Short mmCIF file of C-alpha atoms in Angstrom, two decimals:
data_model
loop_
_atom_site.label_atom_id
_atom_site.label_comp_id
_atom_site.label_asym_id
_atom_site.label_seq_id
_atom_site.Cartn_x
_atom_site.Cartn_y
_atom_site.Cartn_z
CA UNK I 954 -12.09 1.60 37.24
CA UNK I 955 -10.14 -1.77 37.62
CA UNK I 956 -10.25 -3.31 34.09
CA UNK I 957 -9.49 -6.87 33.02
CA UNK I 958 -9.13 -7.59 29.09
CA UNK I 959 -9.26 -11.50 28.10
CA UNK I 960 -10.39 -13.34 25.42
CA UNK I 961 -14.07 -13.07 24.65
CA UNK I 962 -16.52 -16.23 25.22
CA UNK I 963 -19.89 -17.00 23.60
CA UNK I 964 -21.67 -15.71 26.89
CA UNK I 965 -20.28 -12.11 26.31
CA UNK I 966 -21.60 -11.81 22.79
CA UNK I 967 -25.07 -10.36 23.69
CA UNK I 968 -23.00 -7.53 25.08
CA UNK I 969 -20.46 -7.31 22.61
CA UNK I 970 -22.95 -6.68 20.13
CA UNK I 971 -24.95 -3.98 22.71
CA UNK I 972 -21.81 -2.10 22.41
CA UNK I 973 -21.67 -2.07 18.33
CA UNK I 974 -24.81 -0.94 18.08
CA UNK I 975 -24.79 1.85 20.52
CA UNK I 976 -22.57 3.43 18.70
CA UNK I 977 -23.10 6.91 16.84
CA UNK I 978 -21.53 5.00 13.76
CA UNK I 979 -22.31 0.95 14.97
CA UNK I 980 -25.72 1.80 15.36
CA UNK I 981 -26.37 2.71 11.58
CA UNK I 982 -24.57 -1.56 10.92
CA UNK I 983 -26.11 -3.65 13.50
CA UNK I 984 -29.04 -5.56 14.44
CA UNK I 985 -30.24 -6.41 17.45
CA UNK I 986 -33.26 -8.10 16.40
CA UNK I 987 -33.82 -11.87 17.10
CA UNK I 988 -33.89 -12.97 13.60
CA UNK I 989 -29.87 -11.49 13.13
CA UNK I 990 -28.69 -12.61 16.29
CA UNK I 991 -28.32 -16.25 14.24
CA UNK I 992 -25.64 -14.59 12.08
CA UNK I 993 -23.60 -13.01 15.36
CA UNK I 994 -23.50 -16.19 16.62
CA UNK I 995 -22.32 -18.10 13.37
CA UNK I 996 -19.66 -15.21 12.91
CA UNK I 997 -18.14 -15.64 17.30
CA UNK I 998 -17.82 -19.48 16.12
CA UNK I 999 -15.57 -18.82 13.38
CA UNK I 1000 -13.38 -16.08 14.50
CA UNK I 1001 -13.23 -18.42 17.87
CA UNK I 1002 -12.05 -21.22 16.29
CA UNK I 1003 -9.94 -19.69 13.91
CA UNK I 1004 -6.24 -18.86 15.83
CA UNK I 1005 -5.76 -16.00 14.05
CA UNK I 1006 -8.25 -14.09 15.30
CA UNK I 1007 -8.67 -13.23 18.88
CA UNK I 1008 -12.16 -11.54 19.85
CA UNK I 1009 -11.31 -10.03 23.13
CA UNK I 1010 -13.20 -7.74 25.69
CA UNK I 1011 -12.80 -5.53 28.69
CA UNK I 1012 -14.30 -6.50 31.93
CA UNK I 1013 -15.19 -3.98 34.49
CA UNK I 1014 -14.99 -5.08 38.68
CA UNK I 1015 -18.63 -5.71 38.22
CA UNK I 1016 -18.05 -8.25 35.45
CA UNK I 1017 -19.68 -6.15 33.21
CA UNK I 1018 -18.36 -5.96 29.43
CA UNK I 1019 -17.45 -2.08 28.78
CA UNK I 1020 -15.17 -2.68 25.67
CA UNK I 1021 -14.25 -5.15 22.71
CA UNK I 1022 -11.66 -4.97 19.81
CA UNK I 1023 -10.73 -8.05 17.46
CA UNK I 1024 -7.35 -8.64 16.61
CA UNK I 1025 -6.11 -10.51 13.20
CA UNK I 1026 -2.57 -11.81 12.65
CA UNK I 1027 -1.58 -11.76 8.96
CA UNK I 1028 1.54 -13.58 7.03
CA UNK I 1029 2.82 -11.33 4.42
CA UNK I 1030 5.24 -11.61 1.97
CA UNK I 1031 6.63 -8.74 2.29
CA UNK I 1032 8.65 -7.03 4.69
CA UNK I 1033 10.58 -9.95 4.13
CA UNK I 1034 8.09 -12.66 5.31
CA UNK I 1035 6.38 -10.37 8.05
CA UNK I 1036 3.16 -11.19 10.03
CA UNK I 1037 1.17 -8.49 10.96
CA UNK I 1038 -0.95 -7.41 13.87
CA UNK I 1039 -4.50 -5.69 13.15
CA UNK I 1040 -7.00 -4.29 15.42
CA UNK I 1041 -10.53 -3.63 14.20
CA UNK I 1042 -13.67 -3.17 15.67
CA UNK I 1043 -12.29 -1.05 18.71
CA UNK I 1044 -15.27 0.11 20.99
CA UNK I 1045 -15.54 0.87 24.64
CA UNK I 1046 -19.16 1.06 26.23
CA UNK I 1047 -20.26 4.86 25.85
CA UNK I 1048 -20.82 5.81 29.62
CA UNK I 1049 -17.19 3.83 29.83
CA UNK I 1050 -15.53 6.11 27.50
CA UNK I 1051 -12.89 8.59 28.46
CA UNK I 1052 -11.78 6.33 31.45
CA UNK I 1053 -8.60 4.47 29.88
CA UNK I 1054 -10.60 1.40 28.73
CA UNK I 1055 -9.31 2.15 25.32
CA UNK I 1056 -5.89 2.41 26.47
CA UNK I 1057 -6.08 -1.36 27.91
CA UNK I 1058 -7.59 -2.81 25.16
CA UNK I 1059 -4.85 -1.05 22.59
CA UNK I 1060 -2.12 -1.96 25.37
CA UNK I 1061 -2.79 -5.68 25.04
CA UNK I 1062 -3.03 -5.81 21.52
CA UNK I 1063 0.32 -4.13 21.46
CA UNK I 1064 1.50 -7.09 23.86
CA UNK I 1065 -0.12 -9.76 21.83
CA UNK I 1066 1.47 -8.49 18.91
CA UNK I 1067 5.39 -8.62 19.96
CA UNK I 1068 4.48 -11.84 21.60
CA UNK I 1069 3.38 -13.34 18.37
CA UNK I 1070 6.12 -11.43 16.10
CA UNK I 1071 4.43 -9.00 14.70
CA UNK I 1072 6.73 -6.56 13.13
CA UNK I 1073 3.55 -3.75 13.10
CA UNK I 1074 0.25 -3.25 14.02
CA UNK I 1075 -1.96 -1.45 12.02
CA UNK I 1076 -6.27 -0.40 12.14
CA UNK I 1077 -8.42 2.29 10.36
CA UNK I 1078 -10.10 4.61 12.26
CA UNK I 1079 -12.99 6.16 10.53
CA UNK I 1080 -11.91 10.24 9.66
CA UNK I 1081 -15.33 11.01 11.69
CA UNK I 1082 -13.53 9.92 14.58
CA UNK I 1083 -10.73 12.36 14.73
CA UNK I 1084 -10.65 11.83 18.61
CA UNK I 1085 -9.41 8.28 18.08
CA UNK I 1086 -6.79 9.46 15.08
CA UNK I 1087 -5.60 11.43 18.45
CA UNK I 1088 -5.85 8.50 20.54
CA UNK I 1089 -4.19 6.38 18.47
CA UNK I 1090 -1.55 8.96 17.58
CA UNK I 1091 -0.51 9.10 21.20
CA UNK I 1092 0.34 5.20 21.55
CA UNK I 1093 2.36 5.75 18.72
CA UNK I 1094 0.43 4.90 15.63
CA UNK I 1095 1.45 7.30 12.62
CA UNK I 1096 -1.52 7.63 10.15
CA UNK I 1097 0.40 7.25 7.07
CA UNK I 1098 -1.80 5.66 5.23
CA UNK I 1099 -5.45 6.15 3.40
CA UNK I 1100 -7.87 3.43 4.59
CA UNK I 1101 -10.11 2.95 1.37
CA UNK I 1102 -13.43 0.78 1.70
CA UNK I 1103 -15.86 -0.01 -0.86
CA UNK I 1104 -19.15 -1.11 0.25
CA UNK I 1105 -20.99 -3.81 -2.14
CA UNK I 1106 -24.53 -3.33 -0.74
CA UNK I 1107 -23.66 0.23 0.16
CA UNK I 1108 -27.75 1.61 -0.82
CA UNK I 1109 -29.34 -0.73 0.92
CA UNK I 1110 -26.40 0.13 3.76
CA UNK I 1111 -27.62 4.05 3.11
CA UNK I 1112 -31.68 2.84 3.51
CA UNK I 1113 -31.09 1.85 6.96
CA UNK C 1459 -0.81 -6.90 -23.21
CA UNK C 1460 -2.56 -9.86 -22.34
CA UNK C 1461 -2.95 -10.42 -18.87
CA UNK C 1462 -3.80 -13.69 -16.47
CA UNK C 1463 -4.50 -13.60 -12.96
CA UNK C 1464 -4.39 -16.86 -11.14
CA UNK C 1465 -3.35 -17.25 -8.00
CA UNK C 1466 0.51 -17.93 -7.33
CA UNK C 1467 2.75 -21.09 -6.77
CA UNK C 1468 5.94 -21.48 -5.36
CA UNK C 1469 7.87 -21.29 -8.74
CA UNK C 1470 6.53 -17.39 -9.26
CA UNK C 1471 8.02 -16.72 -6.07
CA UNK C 1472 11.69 -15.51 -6.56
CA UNK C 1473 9.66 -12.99 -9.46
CA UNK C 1474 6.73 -11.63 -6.82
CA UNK C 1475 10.20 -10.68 -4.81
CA UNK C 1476 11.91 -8.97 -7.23
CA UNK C 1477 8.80 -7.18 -7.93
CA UNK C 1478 8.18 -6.07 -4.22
CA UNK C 1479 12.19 -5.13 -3.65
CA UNK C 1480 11.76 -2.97 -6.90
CA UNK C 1481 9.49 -0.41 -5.86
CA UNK C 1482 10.37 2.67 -3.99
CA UNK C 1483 8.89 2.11 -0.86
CA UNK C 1484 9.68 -1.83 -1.16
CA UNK C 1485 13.06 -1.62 -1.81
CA UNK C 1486 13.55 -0.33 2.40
CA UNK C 1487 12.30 -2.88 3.25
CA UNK C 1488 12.96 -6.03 1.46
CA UNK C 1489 16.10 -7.87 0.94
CA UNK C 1490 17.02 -10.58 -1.73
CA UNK C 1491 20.23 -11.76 -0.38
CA UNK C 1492 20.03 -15.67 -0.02
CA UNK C 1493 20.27 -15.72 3.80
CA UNK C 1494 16.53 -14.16 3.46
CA UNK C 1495 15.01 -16.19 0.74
CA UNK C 1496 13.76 -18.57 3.33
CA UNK C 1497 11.49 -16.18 5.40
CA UNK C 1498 9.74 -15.68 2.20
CA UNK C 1499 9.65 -19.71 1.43
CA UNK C 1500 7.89 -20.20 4.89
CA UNK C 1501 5.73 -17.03 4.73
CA UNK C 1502 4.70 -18.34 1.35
CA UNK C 1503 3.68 -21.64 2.68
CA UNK C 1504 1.76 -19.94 5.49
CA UNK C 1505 -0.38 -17.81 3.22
CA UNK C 1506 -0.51 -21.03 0.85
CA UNK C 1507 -2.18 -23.47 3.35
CA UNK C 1508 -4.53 -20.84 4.75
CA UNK C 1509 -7.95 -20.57 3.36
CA UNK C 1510 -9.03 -16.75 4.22
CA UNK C 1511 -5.42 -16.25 2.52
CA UNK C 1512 -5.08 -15.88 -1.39
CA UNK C 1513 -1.73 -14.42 -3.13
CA UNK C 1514 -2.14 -13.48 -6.53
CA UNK C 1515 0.09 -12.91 -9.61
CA UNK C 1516 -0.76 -10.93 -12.83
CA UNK C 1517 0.86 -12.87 -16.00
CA UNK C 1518 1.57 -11.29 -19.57
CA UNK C 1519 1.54 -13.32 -22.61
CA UNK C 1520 5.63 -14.37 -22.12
CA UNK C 1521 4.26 -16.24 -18.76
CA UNK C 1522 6.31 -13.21 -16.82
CA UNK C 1523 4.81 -12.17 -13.68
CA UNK C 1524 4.11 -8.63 -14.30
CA UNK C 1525 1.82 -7.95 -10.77
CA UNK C 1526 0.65 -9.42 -7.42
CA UNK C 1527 -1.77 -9.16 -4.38
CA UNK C 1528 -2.60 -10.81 -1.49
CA UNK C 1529 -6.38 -11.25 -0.66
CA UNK C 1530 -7.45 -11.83 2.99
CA UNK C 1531 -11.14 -12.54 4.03
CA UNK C 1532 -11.36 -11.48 7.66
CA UNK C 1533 -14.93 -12.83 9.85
CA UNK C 1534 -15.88 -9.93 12.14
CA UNK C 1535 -18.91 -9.69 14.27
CA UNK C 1536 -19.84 -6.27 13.41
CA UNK C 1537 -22.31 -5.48 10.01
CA UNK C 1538 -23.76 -8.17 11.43
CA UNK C 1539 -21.02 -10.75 11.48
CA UNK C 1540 -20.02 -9.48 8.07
CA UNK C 1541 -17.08 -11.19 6.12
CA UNK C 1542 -14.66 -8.42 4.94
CA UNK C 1543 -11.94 -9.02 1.86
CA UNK C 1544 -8.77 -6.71 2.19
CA UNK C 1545 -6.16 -6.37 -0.26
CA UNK C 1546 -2.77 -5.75 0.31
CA UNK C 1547 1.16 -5.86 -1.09
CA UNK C 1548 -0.45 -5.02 -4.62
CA UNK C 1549 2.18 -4.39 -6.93
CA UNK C 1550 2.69 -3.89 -10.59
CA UNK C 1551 6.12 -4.61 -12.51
CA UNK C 1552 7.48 -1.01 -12.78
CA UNK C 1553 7.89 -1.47 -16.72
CA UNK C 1554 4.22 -2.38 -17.21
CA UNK C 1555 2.80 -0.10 -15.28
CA UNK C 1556 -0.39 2.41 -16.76
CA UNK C 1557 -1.44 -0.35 -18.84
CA UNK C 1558 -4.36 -1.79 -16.63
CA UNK C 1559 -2.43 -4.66 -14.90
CA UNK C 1560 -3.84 -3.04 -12.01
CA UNK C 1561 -7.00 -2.72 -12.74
CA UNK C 1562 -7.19 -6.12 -13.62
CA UNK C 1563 -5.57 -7.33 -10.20
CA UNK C 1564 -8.63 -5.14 -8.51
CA UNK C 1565 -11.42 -6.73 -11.00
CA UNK C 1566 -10.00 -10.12 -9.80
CA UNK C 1567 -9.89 -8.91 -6.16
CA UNK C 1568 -14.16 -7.79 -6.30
CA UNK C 1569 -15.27 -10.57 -8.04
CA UNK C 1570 -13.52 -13.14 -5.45
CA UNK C 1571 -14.79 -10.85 -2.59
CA UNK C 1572 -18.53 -10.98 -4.11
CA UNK C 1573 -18.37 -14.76 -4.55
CA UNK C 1574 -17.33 -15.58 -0.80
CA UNK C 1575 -20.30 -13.08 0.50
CA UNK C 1576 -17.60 -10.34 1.70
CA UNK C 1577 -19.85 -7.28 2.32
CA UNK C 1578 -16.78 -4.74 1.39
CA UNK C 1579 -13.04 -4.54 0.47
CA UNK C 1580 -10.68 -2.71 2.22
CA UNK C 1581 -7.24 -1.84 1.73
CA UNK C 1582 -4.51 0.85 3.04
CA UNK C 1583 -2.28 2.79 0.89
CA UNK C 1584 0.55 4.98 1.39
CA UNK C 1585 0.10 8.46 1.50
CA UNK C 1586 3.24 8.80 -0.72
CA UNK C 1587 1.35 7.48 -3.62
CA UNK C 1588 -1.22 9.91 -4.32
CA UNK C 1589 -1.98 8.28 -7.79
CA UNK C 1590 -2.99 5.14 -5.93
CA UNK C 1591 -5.46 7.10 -4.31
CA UNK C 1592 -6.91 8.03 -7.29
CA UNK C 1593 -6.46 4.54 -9.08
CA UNK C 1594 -8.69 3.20 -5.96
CA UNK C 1595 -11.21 6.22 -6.04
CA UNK C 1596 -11.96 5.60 -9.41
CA UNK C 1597 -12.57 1.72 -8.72
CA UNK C 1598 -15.22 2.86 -6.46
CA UNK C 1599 -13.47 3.20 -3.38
CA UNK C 1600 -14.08 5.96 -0.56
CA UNK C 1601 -10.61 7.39 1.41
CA UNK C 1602 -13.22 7.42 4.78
CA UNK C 1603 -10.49 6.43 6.85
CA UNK C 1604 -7.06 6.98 8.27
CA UNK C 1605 -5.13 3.88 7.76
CA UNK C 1606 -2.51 3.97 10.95
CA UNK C 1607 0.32 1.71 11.33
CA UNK C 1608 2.84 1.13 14.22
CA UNK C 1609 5.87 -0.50 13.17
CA UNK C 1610 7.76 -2.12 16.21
CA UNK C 1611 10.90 -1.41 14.92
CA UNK C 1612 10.80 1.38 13.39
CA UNK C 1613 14.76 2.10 14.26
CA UNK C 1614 16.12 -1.09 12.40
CA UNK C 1615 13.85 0.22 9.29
CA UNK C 1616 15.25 3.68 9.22
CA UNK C 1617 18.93 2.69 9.71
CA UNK C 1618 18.26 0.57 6.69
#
């Protein structure tokens, strides 16, 4: 599978969000009903315009999107005044998976990273996933961390 | 103790520092000799002109900064082009520590996620601090995920 990661325009977004919300976990978050699609659309133009964030996908030979990840770039104080790298929001198509798509996408952001001056890179990868704590774990990541959420709406999350 | 958060000017800086270079995991990895003190000037101004960027200090009643955290409120498409607040570098003052400076730091960070319609908080903490984990879990927050990091030089930071 030849596979082409660049940075994701407004025309991609209907398949973007396909891929969120075909996911095991995605699907129980998104919306694919016309009356959300407003709010999709409202979020692309601010992480577009925003430098940074960078909403990227992967492109199959066919032109077809078969993976997306968005990456933020953070100033820190510490580490002595260090920007960091995070991915989030890391999914490859489902009938794509298993094919290195994933290995791309996390390749890139790697690049993108040094290239900025990153001094990490860091994501959470939800503990129901523990074949992408391996995945990660292979490019090098080192879970040494606990990645804590609190959801504000989380009943009406749980209703869905 | 009386406590004020506000968020933190230039002036608090060379205290938010001292704080950061105090702590047992800080201390690797920051460095108060002069020749540094600039990184944190510019990464100060960085964080101080962005918008989706807040850094925090906690005050006692002698106008000593006693505790800090940075805020960032990251757009993402997915919950349906949610708005997500994360909190990270939060530190407390080793002397004042166990007497809710904390806790007060995490009040501050909810009620600023609410009011900018963030539909969670996240953060990442060490492994090494299991009492954070249970500071966080009794705010309300759930340890779902693995929080994985890849520094980029990792060698420099050990020799250190």
């Amino acid at each position: 599978m030849k596979i082409t990661i660049r940075r994701a325009t407004k025309d991609d977004l209907i398949q973007i969000i396909r891929i969120l919300a075909s996911d095991k976990l995605g699907k129980l978050r998104e919306d694919l009903s016309s009356e959300v699609s407003e709010n999709y659309y409202a979020a692309f133009g601010k992480i577009d315009k925003d430098s940074s964030q960078m909403l990227v996908v992967a492109e199959n030979e066919n032109e077809e999107i078969v993976g997306t990840m968005q990456l933020s770039f953070i100033q820190y104080l510490s580490y002595r005044g260090g920007l960091r790298a995070q991915a989030e929001t890391v999914f490859v198509r489902e009938d794509c998976r298993g094919k290195g798509v994933g290995s791309k996408l996390m390749m890139f952001a790697l690049d993108e990273a040094k290239q900025r001056g990153a001094h990490l890179i860091q994501l959470t990868t939800d503990k129901q996933r523990p074949e992408a704590v391996r995945f990660y774990e292979k490019l090098g990541f080192n879970a040494s961390h606990e990645g804590m959420k609190l959801h504000f709406n989380l009943k009406s999350e749980e209703d869905k």
